[in-house]
PDB file of C-alpha atoms in Angstrom:
ATOM      1  CA  UNK A  62       2.116  17.632 -24.527  1.00  0.00           C
ATOM      2  CA  UNK A  63       4.000  18.661 -21.369  1.00  0.00           C
ATOM      3  CA  UNK A  64       7.697  18.073 -20.915  1.00  0.00           C
ATOM      4  CA  UNK A  65       8.727  14.649 -19.670  1.00  0.00           C
ATOM      5  CA  UNK A  66      11.344  14.041 -16.984  1.00  0.00           C
ATOM      6  CA  UNK A  67      12.995  10.682 -16.382  1.00  0.00           C
ATOM      7  CA  UNK A  68      13.862   9.635 -12.841  1.00  0.00           C
ATOM      8  CA  UNK A  69      15.940   6.530 -12.113  1.00  0.00           C
ATOM      9  CA  UNK A  70      15.410   4.844  -8.749  1.00  0.00           C
ATOM     10  CA  UNK A  71      18.008   2.316  -7.567  1.00  0.00           C
ATOM     11  CA  UNK A  72      16.822  -1.029  -6.199  1.00  0.00           C
ATOM     12  CA  UNK A  73      18.580  -2.376  -3.114  1.00  0.00           C
ATOM     13  CA  UNK A  74      19.436  -6.103  -3.300  1.00  0.00           C
ATOM     14  CA  UNK A  75      18.560  -6.156  -6.987  1.00  0.00           C
ATOM     15  CA  UNK A  76      19.408  -9.860  -7.263  1.00  0.00           C
ATOM     16  CA  UNK A  77      16.347 -10.464  -5.106  1.00  0.00           C
ATOM     17  CA  UNK A  78      13.994  -8.155  -6.967  1.00  0.00           C
ATOM     18  CA  UNK A  79      11.387  -9.073  -9.562  1.00  0.00           C
ATOM     19  CA  UNK A  80       9.377  -6.251 -11.089  1.00  0.00           C
ATOM     20  CA  UNK A  81       7.264  -8.889 -12.830  1.00  0.00           C
ATOM     21  CA  UNK A  82       6.237 -10.376  -9.463  1.00  0.00           C
ATOM     22  CA  UNK A  83       5.403  -6.924  -8.154  1.00  0.00           C
ATOM     23  CA  UNK A  84       3.190  -6.342 -11.210  1.00  0.00           C
ATOM     24  CA  UNK A  85       1.202  -9.485 -10.402  1.00  0.00           C
ATOM     25  CA  UNK A  86       0.246  -8.006  -7.045  1.00  0.00           C
ATOM     26  CA  UNK A  87      -0.387  -4.517  -8.445  1.00  0.00           C
ATOM     27  CA  UNK A  88      -2.674  -5.922 -11.131  1.00  0.00           C
ATOM     28  CA  UNK A  89      -4.703  -8.168  -8.839  1.00  0.00           C
ATOM     29  CA  UNK A  90      -8.027  -6.270  -9.020  1.00  0.00           C
ATOM     30  CA  UNK A  91     -10.035  -5.019 -11.993  1.00  0.00           C
ATOM     31  CA  UNK A  92     -11.525  -2.389  -9.662  1.00  0.00           C
ATOM     32  CA  UNK A  93      -8.157  -0.749  -8.985  1.00  0.00           C
ATOM     33  CA  UNK A  94      -8.377   2.910 -10.008  1.00  0.00           C
ATOM     34  CA  UNK A  95      -5.267   4.484  -8.432  1.00  0.00           C
ATOM     35  CA  UNK A  96      -2.901   2.867 -10.933  1.00  0.00           C
ATOM     36  CA  UNK A  97      -2.901   0.858 -14.139  1.00  0.00           C
ATOM     37  CA  UNK A  98      -0.674  -2.055 -15.164  1.00  0.00           C
ATOM     38  CA  UNK A  99      -0.193  -2.622 -18.877  1.00  0.00           C
ATOM     39  CA  UNK A 100       2.621  -4.128 -20.959  1.00  0.00           C
ATOM     40  CA  UNK A 101       5.072  -4.167 -18.058  1.00  0.00           C
ATOM     41  CA  UNK A 102       4.453  -0.513 -17.126  1.00  0.00           C
ATOM     42  CA  UNK A 103       2.678   0.964 -14.095  1.00  0.00           C
ATOM     43  CA  UNK A 104       0.890   4.283 -14.547  1.00  0.00           C
ATOM     44  CA  UNK A 105       0.053   6.251 -11.406  1.00  0.00           C
ATOM     45  CA  UNK A 106      -0.901   9.859 -10.744  1.00  0.00           C
ATOM     46  CA  UNK A 107       0.331  11.569  -7.561  1.00  0.00           C
ATOM     47  CA  UNK A 108       0.472  15.114  -6.247  1.00  0.00           C
ATOM     48  CA  UNK A 109       3.981  16.553  -5.940  1.00  0.00           C
ATOM     49  CA  UNK A 110       4.606  20.129  -4.811  1.00  0.00           C
ATOM     50  CA  UNK A 111       0.880  20.773  -5.012  1.00  0.00           C
ATOM     51  CA  UNK A 112       0.663  19.715  -8.668  1.00  0.00           C
ATOM     52  CA  UNK A 113      -0.629  16.417 -10.089  1.00  0.00           C
ATOM     53  CA  UNK A 114       1.925  14.475 -12.106  1.00  0.00           C
ATOM     54  CA  UNK A 115       1.644  11.215 -14.019  1.00  0.00           C
ATOM     55  CA  UNK A 116       4.324   8.567 -13.459  1.00  0.00           C
ATOM     56  CA  UNK A 117       5.044   5.689 -15.821  1.00  0.00           C
ATOM     57  CA  UNK A 118       7.180   3.112 -14.018  1.00  0.00           C
ATOM     58  CA  UNK A 119       9.124   0.405 -15.818  1.00  0.00           C
ATOM     59  CA  UNK A 120      12.028  -1.918 -15.093  1.00  0.00           C
ATOM     60  CA  UNK A 121      15.573  -1.095 -16.149  1.00  0.00           C
ATOM     61  CA  UNK A 122      17.237  -4.399 -15.374  1.00  0.00           C
ATOM     62  CA  UNK A 123      20.572  -3.460 -16.913  1.00  0.00           C
ATOM     63  CA  UNK A 124      21.086  -0.585 -14.470  1.00  0.00           C
ATOM     64  CA  UNK A 125      19.544  -2.305 -11.443  1.00  0.00           C
ATOM     65  CA  UNK A 126      16.920   0.412 -11.121  1.00  0.00           C
ATOM     66  CA  UNK A 127      13.413   1.422 -12.047  1.00  0.00           C
ATOM     67  CA  UNK A 128      12.838   3.997 -14.753  1.00  0.00           C
ATOM     68  CA  UNK A 129      10.121   6.544 -14.049  1.00  0.00           C
ATOM     69  CA  UNK A 130       8.908   8.841 -16.801  1.00  0.00           C
ATOM     70  CA  UNK A 131       7.157  11.829 -15.205  1.00  0.00           C
ATOM     71  CA  UNK A 132       5.017  14.533 -16.783  1.00  0.00           C
ATOM     72  CA  UNK A 133       2.456  17.050 -15.634  1.00  0.00           C
ATOM     73  CA  UNK A 134      -1.057  15.691 -15.339  1.00  0.00           C
ATOM     74  CA  UNK A 135      -2.512  19.086 -16.268  1.00  0.00           C
ATOM     75  CA  UNK A 136      -0.771  19.410 -19.651  1.00  0.00           C
ATOM     76  CA  UNK A 137      -0.266  23.087 -18.840  1.00  0.00           C
ATOM     77  CA  UNK A 138       2.842  23.905 -20.875  1.00  0.00           C
ATOM     78  CA  UNK A 139       3.061  27.491 -19.606  1.00  0.00           C
ATOM     79  CA  UNK A 140       3.050  26.403 -15.972  1.00  0.00           C
ATOM     80  CA  UNK A 141       5.499  23.603 -16.766  1.00  0.00           C
ATOM     81  CA  UNK A 142       7.916  26.092 -18.351  1.00  0.00           C
ATOM     82  CA  UNK A 143       7.861  28.246 -15.212  1.00  0.00           C
ATOM     83  CA  UNK A 144       9.090  25.463 -12.965  1.00  0.00           C
ATOM     84  CA  UNK A 145      12.576  26.153 -11.632  1.00  0.00           C
ATOM     85  CA  UNK A 146      15.399  23.645 -11.463  1.00  0.00           C
ATOM     86  CA  UNK A 147      14.945  23.621  -7.697  1.00  0.00           C
ATOM     87  CA  UNK A 148      11.263  22.682  -8.045  1.00  0.00           C
ATOM     88  CA  UNK A 149      12.108  19.941 -10.525  1.00  0.00           C
ATOM     89  CA  UNK A 150      14.769  18.567  -8.164  1.00  0.00           C
ATOM     90  CA  UNK A 151      12.264  18.611  -5.281  1.00  0.00           C
ATOM     91  CA  UNK A 152       9.743  16.724  -7.412  1.00  0.00           C
ATOM     92  CA  UNK A 153      12.305  14.119  -8.385  1.00  0.00           C
ATOM     93  CA  UNK A 154      13.399  13.600  -4.760  1.00  0.00           C
ATOM     94  CA  UNK A 155       9.781  13.196  -3.668  1.00  0.00           C
ATOM     95  CA  UNK A 156       9.072  10.714  -6.458  1.00  0.00           C
ATOM     96  CA  UNK A 157      12.119   8.640  -5.505  1.00  0.00           C
ATOM     97  CA  UNK A 158      10.980   8.504  -1.864  1.00  0.00           C
ATOM     98  CA  UNK A 159       7.378   7.792  -2.817  1.00  0.00           C
ATOM     99  CA  UNK A 160       8.076   4.880  -5.165  1.00  0.00           C
ATOM    100  CA  UNK A 161      10.859   3.441  -3.033  1.00  0.00           C
ATOM    101  CA  UNK A 162       8.467   3.374  -0.082  1.00  0.00           C
ATOM    102  CA  UNK A 163       5.505   2.052  -2.100  1.00  0.00           C
ATOM    103  CA  UNK A 164       7.439  -0.809  -3.720  1.00  0.00           C
ATOM    104  CA  UNK A 165       9.914  -1.283  -0.841  1.00  0.00           C
ATOM    105  CA  UNK A 166      12.859  -0.782  -3.185  1.00  0.00           C
ATOM    106  CA  UNK A 167      15.292  -0.144  -0.314  1.00  0.00           C
ATOM    107  CA  UNK A 168      14.647  -3.557   1.273  1.00  0.00           C
ATOM    108  CA  UNK A 169      17.333  -6.204   1.681  1.00  0.00           C
ATOM    109  CA  UNK A 170      15.525  -9.532   1.358  1.00  0.00           C
ATOM    110  CA  UNK A 171      18.518 -11.717   2.196  1.00  0.00           C
ATOM    111  CA  UNK A 172      17.790 -12.050   5.947  1.00  0.00           C
ATOM    112  CA  UNK A 173      14.177 -13.021   5.242  1.00  0.00           C
ATOM    113  CA  UNK A 174      15.161 -15.466   2.513  1.00  0.00           C
ATOM    114  CA  UNK A 175      17.774 -17.082   4.782  1.00  0.00           C
ATOM    115  CA  UNK A 176      15.096 -17.476   7.454  1.00  0.00           C
ATOM    116  CA  UNK A 177      12.437 -18.738   5.049  1.00  0.00           C
ATOM    117  CA  UNK A 178      14.754 -21.317   3.484  1.00  0.00           C
ATOM    118  CA  UNK A 179      14.686 -23.230   6.782  1.00  0.00           C
ATOM    119  CA  UNK A 180      10.898 -23.046   7.132  1.00  0.00           C
ATOM    120  CA  UNK A 181       8.694 -25.779   5.660  1.00  0.00           C
ATOM    121  CA  UNK A 182       5.832 -23.396   4.858  1.00  0.00           C
ATOM    122  CA  UNK A 183       7.767 -20.337   3.674  1.00  0.00           C
ATOM    123  CA  UNK A 184      10.600 -22.108   1.845  1.00  0.00           C
ATOM    124  CA  UNK A 185       8.587 -23.107  -1.252  1.00  0.00           C
ATOM    125  CA  UNK A 186       6.929 -19.678  -1.393  1.00  0.00           C
ATOM    126  CA  UNK A 187      10.126 -17.628  -1.541  1.00  0.00           C
ATOM    127  CA  UNK A 188      11.382 -19.908  -4.309  1.00  0.00           C
ATOM    128  CA  UNK A 189       8.126 -19.620  -6.261  1.00  0.00           C
ATOM    129  CA  UNK A 190       7.756 -15.845  -5.847  1.00  0.00           C
ATOM    130  CA  UNK A 191      11.391 -14.828  -5.624  1.00  0.00           C
ATOM    131  CA  UNK A 192      11.901 -11.100  -5.901  1.00  0.00           C
ATOM    132  CA  UNK A 193       8.450 -10.067  -4.708  1.00  0.00           C
ATOM    133  CA  UNK A 194       8.659  -6.992  -2.501  1.00  0.00           C
ATOM    134  CA  UNK A 195       6.136  -6.150   0.192  1.00  0.00           C
ATOM    135  CA  UNK A 196       4.051  -3.737  -1.856  1.00  0.00           C
ATOM    136  CA  UNK A 197       2.877  -1.089   0.562  1.00  0.00           C
ATOM    137  CA  UNK A 198       0.276   1.635   0.761  1.00  0.00           C
ATOM    138  CA  UNK A 199       2.078   4.938   0.241  1.00  0.00           C
ATOM    139  CA  UNK A 200      -0.258   7.221   2.246  1.00  0.00           C
ATOM    140  CA  UNK A 201      -1.229   6.833   5.909  1.00  0.00           C
ATOM    141  CA  UNK A 202      -4.829   7.953   5.386  1.00  0.00           C
ATOM    142  CA  UNK A 203      -5.245   5.473   2.549  1.00  0.00           C
ATOM    143  CA  UNK A 204      -3.856   2.632   4.668  1.00  0.00           C
ATOM    144  CA  UNK A 205      -6.121   3.492   7.618  1.00  0.00           C
ATOM    145  CA  UNK A 206      -9.317   3.874   5.620  1.00  0.00           C
ATOM    146  CA  UNK A 207      -8.675   0.780   3.488  1.00  0.00           C
ATOM    147  CA  UNK A 208      -8.214  -1.280   6.654  1.00  0.00           C
ATOM    148  CA  UNK A 209     -11.627  -0.065   7.847  1.00  0.00           C
ATOM    149  CA  UNK A 210     -13.392  -0.585   4.517  1.00  0.00           C
ATOM    150  CA  UNK A 211     -12.260  -4.208   4.400  1.00  0.00           C
ATOM    151  CA  UNK A 212     -13.562  -5.180   7.832  1.00  0.00           C
ATOM    152  CA  UNK A 213     -16.079  -8.056   7.904  1.00  0.00           C
ATOM    153  CA  UNK A 214     -16.971  -7.992   4.196  1.00  0.00           C
ATOM    154  CA  UNK A 215     -15.699  -9.807   1.115  1.00  0.00           C
ATOM    155  CA  UNK A 216     -12.584  -8.475  -0.584  1.00  0.00           C
ATOM    156  CA  UNK A 217     -14.558  -7.890  -3.775  1.00  0.00           C
ATOM    157  CA  UNK A 218     -17.116  -5.663  -2.061  1.00  0.00           C
ATOM    158  CA  UNK A 219     -14.332  -3.854  -0.185  1.00  0.00           C
ATOM    159  CA  UNK A 220     -12.802  -2.955  -3.553  1.00  0.00           C
ATOM    160  CA  UNK A 221     -16.194  -1.706  -4.727  1.00  0.00           C
ATOM    161  CA  UNK A 222     -16.481   0.623  -1.716  1.00  0.00           C
ATOM    162  CA  UNK A 223     -12.911   1.811  -2.219  1.00  0.00           C
ATOM    163  CA  UNK A 224     -13.527   2.536  -5.889  1.00  0.00           C
ATOM    164  CA  UNK A 225     -16.666   4.557  -5.105  1.00  0.00           C
ATOM    165  CA  UNK A 226     -14.834   6.464  -2.376  1.00  0.00           C
ATOM    166  CA  UNK A 227     -11.898   7.376  -4.629  1.00  0.00           C
ATOM    167  CA  UNK A 228     -13.991   8.318  -7.641  1.00  0.00           C
ATOM    168  CA  UNK A 229     -16.333  10.461  -5.547  1.00  0.00           C
ATOM    169  CA  UNK A 230     -13.774  12.375  -3.476  1.00  0.00           C
ATOM    170  CA  UNK A 231     -10.310  11.974  -5.033  1.00  0.00           C
ATOM    171  CA  UNK A 232      -8.593  14.346  -7.446  1.00  0.00           C
ATOM    172  CA  UNK A 233      -9.413  13.319 -11.019  1.00  0.00           C
ATOM    173  CA  UNK A 234      -7.734  13.979 -14.354  1.00  0.00           C
ATOM    174  CA  UNK A 235      -8.228  12.549 -17.824  1.00  0.00           C
ATOM    175  CA  UNK A 236      -4.856  11.899 -19.465  1.00  0.00           C
ATOM    176  CA  UNK A 237      -4.610  10.432 -22.947  1.00  0.00           C
ATOM    177  CA  UNK A 238      -8.273   9.470 -22.680  1.00  0.00           C
ATOM    178  CA  UNK A 239      -7.827   7.547 -19.420  1.00  0.00           C
ATOM    179  CA  UNK A 240      -9.237   8.400 -15.980  1.00  0.00           C
ATOM    180  CA  UNK A 241      -6.605   8.856 -13.256  1.00  0.00           C
ATOM    181  CA  UNK A 242      -7.283   9.473  -9.578  1.00  0.00           C
ATOM    182  CA  UNK A 243      -5.407  10.524  -6.440  1.00  0.00           C
ATOM    183  CA  UNK A 244      -6.636   9.167  -3.114  1.00  0.00           C
ATOM    184  CA  UNK A 245      -8.967  11.566  -1.254  1.00  0.00           C
ATOM    185  CA  UNK A 246      -7.319  14.025   1.132  1.00  0.00           C
ATOM    186  CA  UNK A 247      -8.313  13.778   4.826  1.00  0.00           C
ATOM    187  CA  UNK A 248      -9.556  17.387   4.829  1.00  0.00           C
ATOM    188  CA  UNK A 249     -12.110  16.546   2.115  1.00  0.00           C
ATOM    189  CA  UNK A 250     -13.456  13.556   4.048  1.00  0.00           C
ATOM    190  CA  UNK A 251     -13.405  15.379   7.389  1.00  0.00           C
ATOM    191  CA  UNK A 252     -16.049  17.777   6.051  1.00  0.00           C
ATOM    192  CA  UNK A 253     -18.511  15.004   5.111  1.00  0.00           C
ATOM    193  CA  UNK A 254     -21.607  13.862   6.969  1.00  0.00           C
ATOM    194  CA  UNK A 255     -21.886  10.087   7.600  1.00  0.00           C
ATOM    195  CA  UNK A 256     -25.031   9.987   5.432  1.00  0.00           C
ATOM    196  CA  UNK A 257     -22.915  10.708   2.364  1.00  0.00           C
ATOM    197  CA  UNK A 258     -20.900   7.521   2.824  1.00  0.00           C
ATOM    198  CA  UNK A 259     -23.914   5.516   3.973  1.00  0.00           C
ATOM    199  CA  UNK A 260     -25.593   6.338   0.634  1.00  0.00           C
ATOM    200  CA  UNK A 261     -22.594   4.623  -1.032  1.00  0.00           C
ATOM    201  CA  UNK A 262     -23.289   1.422   1.003  1.00  0.00           C
ATOM    202  CA  UNK A 263     -20.810   2.055   3.785  1.00  0.00           C
ATOM    203  CA  UNK A 264     -22.164   0.839   7.099  1.00  0.00           C
ATOM    204  CA  UNK A 265     -23.045   3.560   9.610  1.00  0.00           C
ATOM    205  CA  UNK A 266     -20.138   2.558  11.851  1.00  0.00           C
ATOM    206  CA  UNK A 267     -17.593   2.543   9.004  1.00  0.00           C
ATOM    207  CA  UNK A 268     -18.795   5.919   7.776  1.00  0.00           C
ATOM    208  CA  UNK A 269     -18.383   7.316  11.275  1.00  0.00           C
ATOM    209  CA  UNK A 270     -14.942   5.749  11.776  1.00  0.00           C
ATOM    210  CA  UNK A 271     -13.593   7.045   8.461  1.00  0.00           C
ATOM    211  CA  UNK A 272     -14.834  10.590   8.956  1.00  0.00           C
ATOM    212  CA  UNK A 273     -13.565  10.714  12.549  1.00  0.00           C
ATOM    213  CA  UNK A 274     -10.140   9.464  11.439  1.00  0.00           C
ATOM    214  CA  UNK A 275     -10.042  12.127   8.745  1.00  0.00           C
ATOM    215  CA  UNK A 276     -10.849  14.742  11.374  1.00  0.00           C
ATOM    216  CA  UNK A 277      -8.149  13.360  13.688  1.00  0.00           C
ATOM    217  CA  UNK A 278      -5.570  13.645  10.910  1.00  0.00           C
ATOM    218  CA  UNK A 279      -6.753  17.122   9.950  1.00  0.00           C
ATOM    219  CA  UNK A 280      -6.564  18.444  13.501  1.00  0.00           C
ATOM    220  CA  UNK A 281      -3.180  16.838  14.215  1.00  0.00           C
ATOM    221  CA  UNK A 282      -4.235  14.136  16.683  1.00  0.00           C
ATOM    222  CA  UNK A 283      -2.960  11.443  14.292  1.00  0.00           C
ATOM    223  CA  UNK A 284       0.062  12.242  12.130  1.00  0.00           C
ATOM    224  CA  UNK A 285       2.778  10.520  10.157  1.00  0.00           C
ATOM    225  CA  UNK A 286       5.394  12.244  12.327  1.00  0.00           C
ATOM    226  CA  UNK A 287       3.915  10.777  15.514  1.00  0.00           C
ATOM    227  CA  UNK A 288       4.177   7.228  14.204  1.00  0.00           C
ATOM    228  CA  UNK A 289       7.695   7.776  12.885  1.00  0.00           C
ATOM    229  CA  UNK A 290       8.855   8.649  16.410  1.00  0.00           C
ATOM    230  CA  UNK A 291       7.300   5.537  17.990  1.00  0.00           C
ATOM    231  CA  UNK A 292       8.495   1.966  18.190  1.00  0.00           C
ATOM    232  CA  UNK A 293       6.227  -0.847  17.009  1.00  0.00           C
ATOM    233  CA  UNK A 294       4.357  -1.341  20.298  1.00  0.00           C
ATOM    234  CA  UNK A 295       3.874   2.380  20.865  1.00  0.00           C
ATOM    235  CA  UNK A 296       2.571   2.852  17.323  1.00  0.00           C
ATOM    236  CA  UNK A 297       0.189  -0.087  17.649  1.00  0.00           C
ATOM    237  CA  UNK A 298      -1.167   1.189  20.959  1.00  0.00           C
ATOM    238  CA  UNK A 299      -1.602   4.683  19.521  1.00  0.00           C
ATOM    239  CA  UNK A 300      -3.529   3.423  16.503  1.00  0.00           C
ATOM    240  CA  UNK A 301      -5.912   1.201  18.480  1.00  0.00           C
ATOM    241  CA  UNK A 302      -6.846   4.209  20.624  1.00  0.00           C
ATOM    242  CA  UNK A 303      -8.865   5.484  17.643  1.00  0.00           C
ATOM    243  CA  UNK A 304     -12.363   4.124  17.058  1.00  0.00           C
ATOM    244  CA  UNK A 305     -12.531   1.634  14.226  1.00  0.00           C
ATOM    245  CA  UNK A 306      -8.882   0.561  14.561  1.00  0.00           C
ATOM    246  CA  UNK A 307      -8.421  -2.803  16.247  1.00  0.00           C
ATOM    247  CA  UNK A 308      -5.456  -5.140  16.438  1.00  0.00           C
ATOM    248  CA  UNK A 309      -5.874  -6.375  12.854  1.00  0.00           C
ATOM    249  CA  UNK A 310      -6.197  -2.876  11.372  1.00  0.00           C
ATOM    250  CA  UNK A 311      -3.286  -1.504  13.406  1.00  0.00           C
ATOM    251  CA  UNK A 312      -0.962  -4.315  12.346  1.00  0.00           C
ATOM    252  CA  UNK A 313      -2.123  -4.057   8.743  1.00  0.00           C
ATOM    253  CA  UNK A 314      -1.313  -0.333   8.680  1.00  0.00           C
ATOM    254  CA  UNK A 315       2.042  -0.816  10.418  1.00  0.00           C
ATOM    255  CA  UNK A 316       2.892  -3.575   7.944  1.00  0.00           C
ATOM    256  CA  UNK A 317       1.728  -1.894   4.741  1.00  0.00           C
ATOM    257  CA  UNK A 318       2.416   1.762   5.469  1.00  0.00           C
ATOM    258  CA  UNK A 319       4.943   2.016   8.275  1.00  0.00           C
ATOM    259  CA  UNK A 320       7.066  -1.056   7.372  1.00  0.00           C
ATOM    260  CA  UNK A 321       7.352  -2.567  10.850  1.00  0.00           C
ATOM    261  CA  UNK A 322       8.713  -5.999  10.002  1.00  0.00           C
ATOM    262  CA  UNK A 323       7.223  -7.602  13.120  1.00  0.00           C
ATOM    263  CA  UNK A 324       3.700  -6.393  12.320  1.00  0.00           C
ATOM    264  CA  UNK A 325       1.487  -9.479  12.140  1.00  0.00           C
ATOM    265  CA  UNK A 326      -2.260  -9.224  11.361  1.00  0.00           C
ATOM    266  CA  UNK A 327      -3.076 -12.433  13.233  1.00  0.00           C
ATOM    267  CA  UNK A 328      -6.816 -12.189  12.674  1.00  0.00           C
ATOM    268  CA  UNK A 329      -6.500 -11.882   8.885  1.00  0.00           C
ATOM    269  CA  UNK A 330      -8.784 -14.296   7.004  1.00  0.00           C
ATOM    270  CA  UNK A 331      -6.402 -14.451   4.043  1.00  0.00           C
ATOM    271  CA  UNK A 332      -3.521 -15.465   6.287  1.00  0.00           C
ATOM    272  CA  UNK A 333      -5.692 -18.191   7.839  1.00  0.00           C
ATOM    273  CA  UNK A 334      -6.731 -19.508   4.419  1.00  0.00           C
ATOM    274  CA  UNK A 335      -3.178 -19.494   3.118  1.00  0.00           C
ATOM    275  CA  UNK A 336      -1.943 -21.433   6.136  1.00  0.00           C
ATOM    276  CA  UNK A 337      -4.765 -23.918   5.654  1.00  0.00           C
ATOM    277  CA  UNK A 338      -3.723 -24.544   2.038  1.00  0.00           C
ATOM    278  CA  UNK A 339       0.010 -24.625   2.657  1.00  0.00           C
ATOM    279  CA  UNK A 340      -0.298 -26.929   5.672  1.00  0.00           C
ATOM    280  CA  UNK A 341      -2.995 -29.021   3.932  1.00  0.00           C
ATOM    281  CA  UNK A 342      -5.388 -28.677   6.853  1.00  0.00           C
ATOM    282  CA  UNK A 343      -8.982 -29.889   6.625  1.00  0.00           C
ATOM    283  CA  UNK A 344     -10.330 -26.637   8.100  1.00  0.00           C
ATOM    284  CA  UNK A 345      -9.171 -23.093   8.674  1.00  0.00           C
ATOM    285  CA  UNK A 346      -6.881 -22.934  11.705  1.00  0.00           C
ATOM    286  CA  UNK A 347      -8.124 -21.318  14.898  1.00  0.00           C
ATOM    287  CA  UNK A 348      -6.612 -18.069  16.119  1.00  0.00           C
ATOM    288  CA  UNK A 349      -4.698 -20.046  18.755  1.00  0.00           C
ATOM    289  CA  UNK A 350      -3.319 -22.328  16.029  1.00  0.00           C
ATOM    290  CA  UNK A 351      -2.275 -19.341  13.907  1.00  0.00           C
ATOM    291  CA  UNK A 352      -0.392 -17.907  16.881  1.00  0.00           C
ATOM    292  CA  UNK A 353       1.439 -21.225  17.220  1.00  0.00           C
ATOM    293  CA  UNK A 354       2.257 -21.455  13.507  1.00  0.00           C
ATOM    294  CA  UNK A 355       3.564 -17.875  13.356  1.00  0.00           C
ATOM    295  CA  UNK A 356       5.201 -17.293  16.740  1.00  0.00           C
ATOM    296  CA  UNK A 357       8.722 -17.922  15.404  1.00  0.00           C
ATOM    297  CA  UNK A 358       8.388 -15.361  12.571  1.00  0.00           C
ATOM    298  CA  UNK A 359       9.164 -12.341  14.767  1.00  0.00           C
ATOM    299  CA  UNK A 360      11.013  -9.721  12.685  1.00  0.00           C
ATOM    300  CA  UNK A 361      10.048 -11.611   9.501  1.00  0.00           C
ATOM    301  CA  UNK A 362       6.296 -11.588  10.218  1.00  0.00           C
ATOM    302  CA  UNK A 363       5.292  -8.903   7.703  1.00  0.00           C
ATOM    303  CA  UNK A 364       7.107 -10.509   4.776  1.00  0.00           C
ATOM    304  CA  UNK A 365       5.986 -13.996   5.759  1.00  0.00           C
ATOM    305  CA  UNK A 366       2.371 -12.801   5.802  1.00  0.00           C
ATOM    306  CA  UNK A 367       2.732 -11.072   2.451  1.00  0.00           C
ATOM    307  CA  UNK A 368       4.184 -14.141   0.744  1.00  0.00           C
ATOM    308  CA  UNK A 369       1.356 -16.269   2.143  1.00  0.00           C
ATOM    309  CA  UNK A 370      -1.150 -13.753   0.758  1.00  0.00           C
ATOM    310  CA  UNK A 371       0.582 -14.031  -2.613  1.00  0.00           C
ATOM    311  CA  UNK A 372      -0.013 -17.800  -2.585  1.00  0.00           C
ATOM    312  CA  UNK A 373      -3.778 -17.198  -2.705  1.00  0.00           C
ATOM    313  CA  UNK A 374      -3.853 -15.781  -6.249  1.00  0.00           C
TER     314      UNK A 374
END
């Protein structure tokens, strides 16, 4: 078995952090194949420095941090022994950034909680789900393609398409008898023909959108660096300039990947259903009604949306 490294990742505002609540969200689908949740531990494979590694993430409440046990996913002891201290340090730094971004460990929830405490809809939710962080999507390509897969179909079927996509085109390793996957790289998808995805029950338009986005990322027309240098409105406008990305998808990506707190997926069916239940309405609210209900959220929109989603399961 390859050597194991332990990385500790501090949690900002630890008093308002619940790993258990985060696990509820991470374990919400039986079709999830990018990570596993079992006995209070999250297992996830990623690629660091060009090599796949397996992370086992658990809570270390006493130190106010998460504990991440990391080992090579290839079980190549010779290659592991050749790694320099500098390479190990680079891996550890990348893992800290990756998990902190994914689980939003550097967030300070106090401003949102102060705001929500005065709101009739949000107040009960932040009490019920205290410590839940806005679990993100750690890769831009994954966030973009997931937003397209989920358009105009049930969530269950969207997960089926996602699972097929990952298992067909993602990096795969069997570790301790369990299948682990890394999300497909844009360059792999850019080389596909739409017929390949259509045969997996993607619609023709979705197949075309996903492949074109992969090509745009591969040729540099859509990059992480571009979005990082844009404000919210600029980033939204840039994303909707690509086919297949509308207002909902752009806001979803900016909420889940880029962490723009004002990102609000107004058209989201889950948000509409959650508002219906929380406000005890007889029917789903109209888009105009949702705008009215949410207009005061502003810089708290992303977290407010996420907590309303949490109320649905």
